[in-house]
Coordinates of N, CA and C in Angstrom, one line a residue:
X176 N 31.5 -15.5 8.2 CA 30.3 -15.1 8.9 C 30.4 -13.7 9.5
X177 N 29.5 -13.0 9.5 CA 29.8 -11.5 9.9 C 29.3 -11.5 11.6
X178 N 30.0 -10.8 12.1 CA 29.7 -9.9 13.4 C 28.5 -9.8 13.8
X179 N 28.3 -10.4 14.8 CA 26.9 -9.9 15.5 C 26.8 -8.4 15.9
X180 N 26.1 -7.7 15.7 CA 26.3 -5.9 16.2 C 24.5 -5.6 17.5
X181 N 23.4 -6.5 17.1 CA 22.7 -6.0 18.1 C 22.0 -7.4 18.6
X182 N 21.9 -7.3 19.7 CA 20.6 -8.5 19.8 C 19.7 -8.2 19.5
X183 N 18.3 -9.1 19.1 CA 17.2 -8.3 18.9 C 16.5 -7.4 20.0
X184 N 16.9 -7.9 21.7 CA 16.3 -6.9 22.6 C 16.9 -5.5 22.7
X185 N 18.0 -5.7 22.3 CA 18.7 -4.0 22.1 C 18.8 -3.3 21.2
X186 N 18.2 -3.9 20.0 CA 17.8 -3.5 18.7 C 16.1 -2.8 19.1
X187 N 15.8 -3.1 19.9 CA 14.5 -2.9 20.2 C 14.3 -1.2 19.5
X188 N 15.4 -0.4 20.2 CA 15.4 0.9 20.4 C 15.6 1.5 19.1
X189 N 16.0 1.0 18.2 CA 16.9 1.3 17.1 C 16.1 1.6 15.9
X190 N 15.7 2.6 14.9 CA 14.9 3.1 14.1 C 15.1 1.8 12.6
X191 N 13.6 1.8 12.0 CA 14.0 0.5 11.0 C 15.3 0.8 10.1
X192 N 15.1 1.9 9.6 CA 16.1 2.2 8.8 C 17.5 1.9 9.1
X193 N 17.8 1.8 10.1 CA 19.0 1.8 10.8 C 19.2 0.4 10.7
X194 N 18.3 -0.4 11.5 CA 18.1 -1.6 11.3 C 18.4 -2.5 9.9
X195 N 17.5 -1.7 9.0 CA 17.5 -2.3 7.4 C 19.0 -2.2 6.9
X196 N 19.7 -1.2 6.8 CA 20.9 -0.7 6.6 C 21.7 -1.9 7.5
X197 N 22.1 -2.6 8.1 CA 23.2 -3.6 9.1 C 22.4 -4.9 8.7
X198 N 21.0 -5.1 8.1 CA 20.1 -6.7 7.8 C 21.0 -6.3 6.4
X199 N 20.9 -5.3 5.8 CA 21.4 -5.7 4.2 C 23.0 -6.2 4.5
X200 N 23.9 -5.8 5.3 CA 25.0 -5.7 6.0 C 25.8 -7.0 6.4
X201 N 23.9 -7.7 6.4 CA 24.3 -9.2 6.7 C 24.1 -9.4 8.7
X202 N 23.9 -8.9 9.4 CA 23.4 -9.0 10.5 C 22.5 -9.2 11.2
X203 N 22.5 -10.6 11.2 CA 21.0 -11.4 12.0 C 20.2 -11.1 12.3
X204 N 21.1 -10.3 13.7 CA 20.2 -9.9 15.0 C 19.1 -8.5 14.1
X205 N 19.5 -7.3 13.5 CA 19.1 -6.5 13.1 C 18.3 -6.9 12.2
X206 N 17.9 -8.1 11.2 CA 16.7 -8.5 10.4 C 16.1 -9.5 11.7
X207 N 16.3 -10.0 12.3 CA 15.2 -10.8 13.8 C 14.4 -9.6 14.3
X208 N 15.2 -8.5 14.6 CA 14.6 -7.7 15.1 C 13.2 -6.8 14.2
X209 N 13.7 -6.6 12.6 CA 12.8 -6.2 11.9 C 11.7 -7.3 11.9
X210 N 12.0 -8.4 11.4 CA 11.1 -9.8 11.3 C 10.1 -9.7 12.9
X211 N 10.9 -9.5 14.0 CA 9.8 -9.6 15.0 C 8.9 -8.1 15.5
X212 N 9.2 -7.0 14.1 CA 8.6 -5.6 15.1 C 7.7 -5.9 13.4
X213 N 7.9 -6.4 12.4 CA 6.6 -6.5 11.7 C 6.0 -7.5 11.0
X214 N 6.3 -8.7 12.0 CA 5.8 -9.8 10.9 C 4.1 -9.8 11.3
X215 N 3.6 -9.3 12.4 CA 2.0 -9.0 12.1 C 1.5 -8.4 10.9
X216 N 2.2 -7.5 10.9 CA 1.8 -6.6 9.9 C 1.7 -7.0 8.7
X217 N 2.8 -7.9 8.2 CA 3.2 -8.5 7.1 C 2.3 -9.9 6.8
X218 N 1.9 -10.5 7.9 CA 0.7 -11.6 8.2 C -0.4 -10.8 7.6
X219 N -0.8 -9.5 7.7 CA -2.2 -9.5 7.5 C -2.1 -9.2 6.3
X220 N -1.2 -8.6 5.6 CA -1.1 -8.2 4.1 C -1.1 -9.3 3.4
X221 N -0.3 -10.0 3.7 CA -0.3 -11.5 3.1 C -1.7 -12.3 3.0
X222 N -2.7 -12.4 3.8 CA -3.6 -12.6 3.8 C -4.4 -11.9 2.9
X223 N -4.5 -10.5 3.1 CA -5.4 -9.8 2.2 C -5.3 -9.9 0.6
X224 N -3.6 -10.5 0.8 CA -3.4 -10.5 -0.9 C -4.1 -11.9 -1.4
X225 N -3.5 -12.5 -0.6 CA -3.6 -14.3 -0.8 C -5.4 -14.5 -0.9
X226 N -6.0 -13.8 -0.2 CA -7.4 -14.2 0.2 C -7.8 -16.0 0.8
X227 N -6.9 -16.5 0.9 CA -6.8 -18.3 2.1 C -5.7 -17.7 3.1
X228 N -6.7 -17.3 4.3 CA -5.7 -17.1 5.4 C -5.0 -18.4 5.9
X229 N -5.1 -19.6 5.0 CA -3.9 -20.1 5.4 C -2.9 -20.5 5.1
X230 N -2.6 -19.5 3.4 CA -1.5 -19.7 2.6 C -0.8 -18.7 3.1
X231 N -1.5 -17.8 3.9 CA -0.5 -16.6 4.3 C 0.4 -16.8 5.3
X232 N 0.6 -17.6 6.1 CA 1.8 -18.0 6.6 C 3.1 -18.5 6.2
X233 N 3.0 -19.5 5.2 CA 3.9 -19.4 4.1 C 4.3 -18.4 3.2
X234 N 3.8 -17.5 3.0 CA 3.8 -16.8 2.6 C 4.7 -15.3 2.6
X235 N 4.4 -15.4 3.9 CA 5.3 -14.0 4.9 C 7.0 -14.4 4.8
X236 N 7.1 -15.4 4.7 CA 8.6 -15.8 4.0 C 9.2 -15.2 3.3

C-alpha cells in the first residue's frame, strides 16, 4: 500500500496537475481530493452525454 502524502483538506491548496501526478502515483488522498473539486462538473457532463439524468450518476464512475 503506498503512503498517504496529502489529505484531501490540505490538498485543497495544491494545483490539479500536481494532484493528478501523486493519483497516478497511487495516492488516495490526492485523487479524493480531485474527485471532490470536480465531480459536479463531471455530473453535468455525464448527463449531457447520457441525456437520462439518472444514468449519470453511475456513470461519473
Amino acid at each position: 500500500m503506498t503512503e498517504r502524502t496529502a489529505s484531501p483538506r490540505l490538498g485543497c491548496d495544491l494545483p490539479d496537475r500536481l494532484l493528478a501526478v501523486r493519483a497516478a502515483e497511487g495516492d488516495e488522498d490526492s485523487f479524493a481530493v480531485l474527485v471532490q473539486r470536480h465531480s459536479r462538473s463531471l455530473l453535468t457532463l455525464a448527463r449531457c452525454m447520457l441525456g437520462n439524468p439518472q444514468d449519470a450518476p453511475d456513470r461519473r464512475r
